[in-house]
CSV table of C-alpha atoms in Angstrom, one decimal:
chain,number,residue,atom,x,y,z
A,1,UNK,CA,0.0,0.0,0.0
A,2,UNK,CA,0.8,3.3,-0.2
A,3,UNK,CA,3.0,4.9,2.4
A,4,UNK,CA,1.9,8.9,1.9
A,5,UNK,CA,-1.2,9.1,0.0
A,6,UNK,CA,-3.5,11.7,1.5
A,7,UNK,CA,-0.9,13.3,3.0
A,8,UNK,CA,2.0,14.0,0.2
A,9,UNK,CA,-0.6,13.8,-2.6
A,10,UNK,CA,-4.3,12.8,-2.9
A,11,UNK,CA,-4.9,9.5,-1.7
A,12,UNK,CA,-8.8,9.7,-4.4
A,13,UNK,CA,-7.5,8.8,-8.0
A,14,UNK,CA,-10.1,11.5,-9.9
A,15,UNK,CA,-8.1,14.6,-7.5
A,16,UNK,CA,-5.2,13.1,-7.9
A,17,UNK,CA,-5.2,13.2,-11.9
A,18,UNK,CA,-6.8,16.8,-11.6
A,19,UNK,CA,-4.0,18.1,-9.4
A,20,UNK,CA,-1.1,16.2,-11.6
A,21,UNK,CA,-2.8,17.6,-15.3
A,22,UNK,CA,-3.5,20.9,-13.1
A,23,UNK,CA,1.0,21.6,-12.5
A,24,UNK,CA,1.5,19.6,-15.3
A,25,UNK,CA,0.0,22.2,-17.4
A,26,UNK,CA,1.2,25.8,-15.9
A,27,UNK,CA,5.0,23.9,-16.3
A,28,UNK,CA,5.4,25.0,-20.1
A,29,UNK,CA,8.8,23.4,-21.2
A,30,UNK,CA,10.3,21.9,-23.9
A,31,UNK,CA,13.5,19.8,-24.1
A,32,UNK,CA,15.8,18.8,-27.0
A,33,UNK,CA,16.7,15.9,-26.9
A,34,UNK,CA,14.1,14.3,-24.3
A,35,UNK,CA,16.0,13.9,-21.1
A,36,UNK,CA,17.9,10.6,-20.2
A,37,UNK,CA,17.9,11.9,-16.5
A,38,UNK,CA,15.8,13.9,-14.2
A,39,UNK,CA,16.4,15.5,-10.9
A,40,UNK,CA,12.7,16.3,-9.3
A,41,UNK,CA,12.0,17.4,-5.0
A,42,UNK,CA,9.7,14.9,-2.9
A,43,UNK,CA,8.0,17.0,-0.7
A,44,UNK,CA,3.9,17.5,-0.5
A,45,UNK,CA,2.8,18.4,-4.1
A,46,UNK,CA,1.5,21.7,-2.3
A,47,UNK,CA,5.0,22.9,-1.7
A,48,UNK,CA,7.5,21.0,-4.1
A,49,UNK,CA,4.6,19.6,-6.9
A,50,UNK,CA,4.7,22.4,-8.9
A,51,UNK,CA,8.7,22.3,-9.5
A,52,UNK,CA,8.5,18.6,-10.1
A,53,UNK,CA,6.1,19.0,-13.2
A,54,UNK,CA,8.8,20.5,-14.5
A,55,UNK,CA,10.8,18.3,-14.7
A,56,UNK,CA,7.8,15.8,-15.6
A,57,UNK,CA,6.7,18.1,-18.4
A,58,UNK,CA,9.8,17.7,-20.0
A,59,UNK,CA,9.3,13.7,-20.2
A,60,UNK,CA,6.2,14.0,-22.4
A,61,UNK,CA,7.8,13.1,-25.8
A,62,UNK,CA,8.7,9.8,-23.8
A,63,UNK,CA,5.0,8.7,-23.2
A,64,UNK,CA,4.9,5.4,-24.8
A,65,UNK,CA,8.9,4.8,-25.4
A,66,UNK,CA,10.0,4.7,-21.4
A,67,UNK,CA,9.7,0.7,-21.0
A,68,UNK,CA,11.6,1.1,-17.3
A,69,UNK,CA,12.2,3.5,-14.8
A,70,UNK,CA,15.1,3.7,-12.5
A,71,UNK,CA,14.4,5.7,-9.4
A,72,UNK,CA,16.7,6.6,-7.0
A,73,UNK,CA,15.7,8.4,-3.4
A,74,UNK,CA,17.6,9.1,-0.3
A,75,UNK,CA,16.8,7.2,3.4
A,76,UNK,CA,14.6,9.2,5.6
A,77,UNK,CA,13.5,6.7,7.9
A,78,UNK,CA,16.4,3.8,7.9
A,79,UNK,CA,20.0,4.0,8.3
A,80,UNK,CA,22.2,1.8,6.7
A,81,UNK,CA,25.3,1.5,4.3
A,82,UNK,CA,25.1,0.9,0.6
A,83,UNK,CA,21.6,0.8,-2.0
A,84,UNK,CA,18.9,-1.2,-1.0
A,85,UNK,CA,16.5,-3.1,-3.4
A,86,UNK,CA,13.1,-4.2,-3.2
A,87,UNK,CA,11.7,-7.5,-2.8
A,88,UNK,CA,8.5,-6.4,-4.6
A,89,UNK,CA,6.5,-7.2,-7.1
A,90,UNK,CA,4.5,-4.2,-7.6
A,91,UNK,CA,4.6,-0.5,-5.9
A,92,UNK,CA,1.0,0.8,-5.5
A,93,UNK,CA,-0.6,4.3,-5.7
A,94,UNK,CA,-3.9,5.5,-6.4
A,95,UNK,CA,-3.4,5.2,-10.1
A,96,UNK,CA,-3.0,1.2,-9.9
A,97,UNK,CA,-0.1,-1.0,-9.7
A,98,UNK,CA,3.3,-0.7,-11.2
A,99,UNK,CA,5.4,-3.4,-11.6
A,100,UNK,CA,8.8,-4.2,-10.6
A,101,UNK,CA,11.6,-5.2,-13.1
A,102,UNK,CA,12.7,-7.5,-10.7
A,103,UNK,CA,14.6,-9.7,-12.8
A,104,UNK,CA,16.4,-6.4,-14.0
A,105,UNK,CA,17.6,-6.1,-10.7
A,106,UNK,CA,18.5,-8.8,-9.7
A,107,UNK,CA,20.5,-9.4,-13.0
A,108,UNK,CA,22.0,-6.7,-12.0
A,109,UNK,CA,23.4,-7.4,-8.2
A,110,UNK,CA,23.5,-11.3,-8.1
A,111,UNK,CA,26.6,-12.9,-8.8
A,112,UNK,CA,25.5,-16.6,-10.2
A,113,UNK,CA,25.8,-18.7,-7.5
A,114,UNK,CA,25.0,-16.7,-4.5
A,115,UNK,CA,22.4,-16.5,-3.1
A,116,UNK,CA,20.4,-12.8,-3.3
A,117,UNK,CA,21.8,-10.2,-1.4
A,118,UNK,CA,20.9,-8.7,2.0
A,119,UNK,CA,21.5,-5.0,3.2
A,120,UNK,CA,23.6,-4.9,5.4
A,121,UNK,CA,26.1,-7.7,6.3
A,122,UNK,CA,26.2,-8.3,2.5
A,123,UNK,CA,28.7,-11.1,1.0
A,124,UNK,CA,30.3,-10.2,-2.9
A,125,UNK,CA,28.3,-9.3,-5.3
A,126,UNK,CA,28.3,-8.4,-8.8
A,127,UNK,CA,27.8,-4.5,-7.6
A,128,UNK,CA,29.1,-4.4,-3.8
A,129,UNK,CA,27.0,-2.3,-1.4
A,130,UNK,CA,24.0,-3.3,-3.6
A,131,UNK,CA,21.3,-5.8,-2.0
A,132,UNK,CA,17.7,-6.3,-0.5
A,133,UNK,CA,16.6,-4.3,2.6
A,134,UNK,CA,12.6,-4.0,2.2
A,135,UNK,CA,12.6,-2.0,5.5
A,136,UNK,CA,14.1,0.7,3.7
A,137,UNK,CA,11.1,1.2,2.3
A,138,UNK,CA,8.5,1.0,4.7
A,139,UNK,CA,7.3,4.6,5.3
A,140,UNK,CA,9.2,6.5,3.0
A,141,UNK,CA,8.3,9.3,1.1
A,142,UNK,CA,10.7,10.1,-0.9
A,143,UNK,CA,10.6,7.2,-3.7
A,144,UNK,CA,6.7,7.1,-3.4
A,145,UNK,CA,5.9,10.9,-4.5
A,146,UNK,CA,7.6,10.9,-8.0
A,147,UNK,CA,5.7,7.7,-8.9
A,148,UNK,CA,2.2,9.1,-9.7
A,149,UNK,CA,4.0,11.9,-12.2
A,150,UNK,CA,5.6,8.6,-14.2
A,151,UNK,CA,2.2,7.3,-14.2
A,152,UNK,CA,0.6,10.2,-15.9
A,153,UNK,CA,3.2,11.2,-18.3
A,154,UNK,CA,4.4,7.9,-19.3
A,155,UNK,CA,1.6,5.6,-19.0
A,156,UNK,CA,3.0,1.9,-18.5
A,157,UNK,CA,6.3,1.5,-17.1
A,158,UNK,CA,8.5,-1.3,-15.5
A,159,UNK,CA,10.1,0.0,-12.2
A,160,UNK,CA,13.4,-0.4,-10.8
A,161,UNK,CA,13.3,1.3,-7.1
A,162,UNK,CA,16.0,2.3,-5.0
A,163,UNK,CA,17.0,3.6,-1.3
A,164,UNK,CA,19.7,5.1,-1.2
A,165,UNK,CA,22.0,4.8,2.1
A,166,UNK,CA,25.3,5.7,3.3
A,167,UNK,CA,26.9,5.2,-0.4
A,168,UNK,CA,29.5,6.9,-2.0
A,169,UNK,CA,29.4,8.7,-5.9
A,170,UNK,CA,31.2,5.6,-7.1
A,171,UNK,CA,28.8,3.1,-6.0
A,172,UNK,CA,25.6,4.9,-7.3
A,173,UNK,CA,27.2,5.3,-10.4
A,174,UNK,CA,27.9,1.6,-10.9
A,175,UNK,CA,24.4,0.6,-10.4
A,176,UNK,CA,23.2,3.5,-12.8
A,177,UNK,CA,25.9,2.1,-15.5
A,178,UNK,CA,24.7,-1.2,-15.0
A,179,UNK,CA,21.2,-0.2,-15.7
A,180,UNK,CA,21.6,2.5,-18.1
A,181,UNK,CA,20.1,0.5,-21.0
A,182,UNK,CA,18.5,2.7,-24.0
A,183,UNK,CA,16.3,4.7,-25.1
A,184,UNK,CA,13.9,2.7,-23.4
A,185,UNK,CA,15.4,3.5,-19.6
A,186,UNK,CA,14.4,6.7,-17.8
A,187,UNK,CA,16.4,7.6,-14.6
A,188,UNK,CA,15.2,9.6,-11.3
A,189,UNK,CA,16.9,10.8,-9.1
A,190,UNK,CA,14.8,12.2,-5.8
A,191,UNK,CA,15.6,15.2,-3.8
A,192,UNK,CA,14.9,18.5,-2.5
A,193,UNK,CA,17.7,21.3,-2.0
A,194,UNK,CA,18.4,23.0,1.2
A,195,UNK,CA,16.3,23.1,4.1
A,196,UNK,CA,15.0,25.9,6.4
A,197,UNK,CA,16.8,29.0,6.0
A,198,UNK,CA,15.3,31.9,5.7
A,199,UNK,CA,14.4,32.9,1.6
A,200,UNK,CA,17.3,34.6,0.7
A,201,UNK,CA,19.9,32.6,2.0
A,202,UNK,CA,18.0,29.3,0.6
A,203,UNK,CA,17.7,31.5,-3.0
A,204,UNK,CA,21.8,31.7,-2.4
A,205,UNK,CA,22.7,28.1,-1.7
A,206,UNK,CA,20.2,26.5,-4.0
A,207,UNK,CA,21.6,28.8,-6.9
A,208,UNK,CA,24.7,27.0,-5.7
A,209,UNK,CA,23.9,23.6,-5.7
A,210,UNK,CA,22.4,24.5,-9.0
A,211,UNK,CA,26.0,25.6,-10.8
A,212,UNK,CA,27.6,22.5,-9.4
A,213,UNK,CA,24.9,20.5,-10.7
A,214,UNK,CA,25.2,22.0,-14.2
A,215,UNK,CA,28.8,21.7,-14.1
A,216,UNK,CA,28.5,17.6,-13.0
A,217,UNK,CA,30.4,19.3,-10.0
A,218,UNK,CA,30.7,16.5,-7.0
A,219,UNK,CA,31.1,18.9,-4.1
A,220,UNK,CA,27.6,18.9,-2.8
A,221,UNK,CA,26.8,17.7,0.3
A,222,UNK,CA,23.9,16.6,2.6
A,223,UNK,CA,23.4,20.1,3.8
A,224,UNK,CA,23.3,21.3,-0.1
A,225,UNK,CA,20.7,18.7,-0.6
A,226,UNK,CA,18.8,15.7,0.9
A,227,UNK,CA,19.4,13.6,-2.2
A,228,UNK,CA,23.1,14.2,-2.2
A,229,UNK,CA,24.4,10.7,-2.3
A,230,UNK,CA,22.1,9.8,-5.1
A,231,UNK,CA,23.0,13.2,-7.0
A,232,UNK,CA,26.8,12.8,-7.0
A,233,UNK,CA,26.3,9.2,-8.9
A,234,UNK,CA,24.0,10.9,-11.5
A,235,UNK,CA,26.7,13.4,-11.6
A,236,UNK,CA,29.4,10.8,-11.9
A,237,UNK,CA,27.4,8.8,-14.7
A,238,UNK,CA,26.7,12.1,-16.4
A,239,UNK,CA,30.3,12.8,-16.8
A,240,UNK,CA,31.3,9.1,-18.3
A,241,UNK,CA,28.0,9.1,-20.3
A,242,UNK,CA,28.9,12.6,-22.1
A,243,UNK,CA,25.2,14.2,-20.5
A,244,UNK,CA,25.0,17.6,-20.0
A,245,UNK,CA,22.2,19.0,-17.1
A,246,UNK,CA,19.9,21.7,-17.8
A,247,UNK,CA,17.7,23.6,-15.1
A,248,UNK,CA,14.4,24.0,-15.9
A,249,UNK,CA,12.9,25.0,-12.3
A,250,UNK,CA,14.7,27.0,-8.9
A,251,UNK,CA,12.2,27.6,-6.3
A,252,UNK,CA,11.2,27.2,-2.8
A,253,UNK,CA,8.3,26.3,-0.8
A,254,UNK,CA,8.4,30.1,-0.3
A,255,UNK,CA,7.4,30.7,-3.7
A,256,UNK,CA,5.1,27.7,-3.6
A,257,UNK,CA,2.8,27.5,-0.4
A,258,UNK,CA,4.3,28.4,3.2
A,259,UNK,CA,6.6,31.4,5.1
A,260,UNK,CA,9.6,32.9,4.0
A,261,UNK,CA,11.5,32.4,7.6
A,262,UNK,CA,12.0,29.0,7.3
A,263,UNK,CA,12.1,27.1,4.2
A,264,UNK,CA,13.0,24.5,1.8
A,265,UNK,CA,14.6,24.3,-2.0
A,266,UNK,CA,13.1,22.3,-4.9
A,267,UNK,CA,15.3,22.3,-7.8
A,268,UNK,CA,14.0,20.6,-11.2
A,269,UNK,CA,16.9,19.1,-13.7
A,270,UNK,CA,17.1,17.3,-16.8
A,271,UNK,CA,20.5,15.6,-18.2
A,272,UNK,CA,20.5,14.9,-21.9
């Protein structure tokens, strides 16, 4: 079930598509080529929705072509080292079912002959610091809130989702290279920007964060943004895979729906 329907986003399908088509359609880009990559925020669609559709917007000329999604969020809830996988079959939101690839992943982090791999306490795999941890999962936000975007831009999708723990550039980017695929792969990576400062010193570090993303600079850190492990293995990727990241969206929740005295960055990026 759903971990943060009715609270992140609209837990009753009908409002649910209405709010999605409704920031889908006041974000007016267009991106050439379609993106590879996308950076989109996690928080409650009130606050960080509008900056996500962005990003979203910009996958359009996909619907119909994506055949799997790799999504990558940071822990909220669970500490642990390394990238945890799911053991299942489907993730669910209002908008049905989505299934797992999970023969993708596990292509991907098995070596044959072992046996599959548990977070932590792992033995060798084919991508060390890669393995199973369902509790990861349980409760978290972060992964859940980018899903009902894929389902309305895209349509049908396979999913390949991911928690990212205590892991460093080198290891997210192994997993992304491992599932980089084609065309038909779409990667996200989840995360907001900085979080409560007043508006103009979050304006000043998320403009920041921002040039170092555009640049496939490494040096950002937790404080720059939540997502920060997951980031500097897109980053990493980026740089091998000759992609080049364009901002389409700097705001706060500020801008969005809440006080200027305390508040948090939502930053929308595409890497083609």
């Amino acid at each position: 079930m759903p971990n943060v329907a009715g609270m992140f986003y609209p837990a009753e399908p009908e409002l649910l598509v209405r709010t999605l088509d409704e920031m889908l359609g006041r974000a007016r880009v267009h991106v050439e080529p379609p993106p590879k990559a996308v950076i989109a925020p996690h928080a409650g669609y009130v606050y960080s929705g509008p900056v996500a559709a962005s990003a979203y917007a910009a996958l359009r000329p996909l619907a119909g072509r994506i055949e799997r999604v790799v999504v990558l969020a940071p822990s909220h809830r669970v500490a642990f080292r390394g990238i945890a996988a799911s053991t299942a079959e489907a993730f669910r939101t209002p908008l049905g079912d989505i299934p797992v690839d999970s023969e993708a992943i596990e292509a991907a982090t098995r070596l044959p002959g072992y046996p599959a791999t548990r977070l932590p306490g792992y033995p060798a795999t084919r991508l060390p610091g890669v393995g199973y941890l369902d509790e990861a999962f349980e409760g978290e936000h972060a992964l859940e809130v980018q899903l009902p975007f894929l389902q309305r831009v895209l349509g049908d999708f396979r999913l390949l989702p991911f928690i990212v723990g205590d892991a460093n550039p080198e290891t997210v980017a192994n997993l992304l290279d491992t599932l980089w695929g084609g065309d038909e792969t779409l990667i996200v990576i989840s995360s907001d920007l900085s979080h409560y400062h007043d508006y103009a010193t979050a304006r000043s570090l998320d403009e920041r964060t921002t040039a170092r993303i555009e640049a496939l600079d490494l040096h950002i850190g937790h404080d720059d943004a939540c997502g920060s492990r997951p980031i500097r293995g897109l980053l990493l990727a980026a740089r091998k895979h000759g992609l080049h990241a364009e901002t389409l969206d700097l705001r706060n929740s500020g801008d969005t729906a809440g006080p200027r005295d305390r508040v948090v960055g939502y930053g929308a990026y595409v890497f083609h």
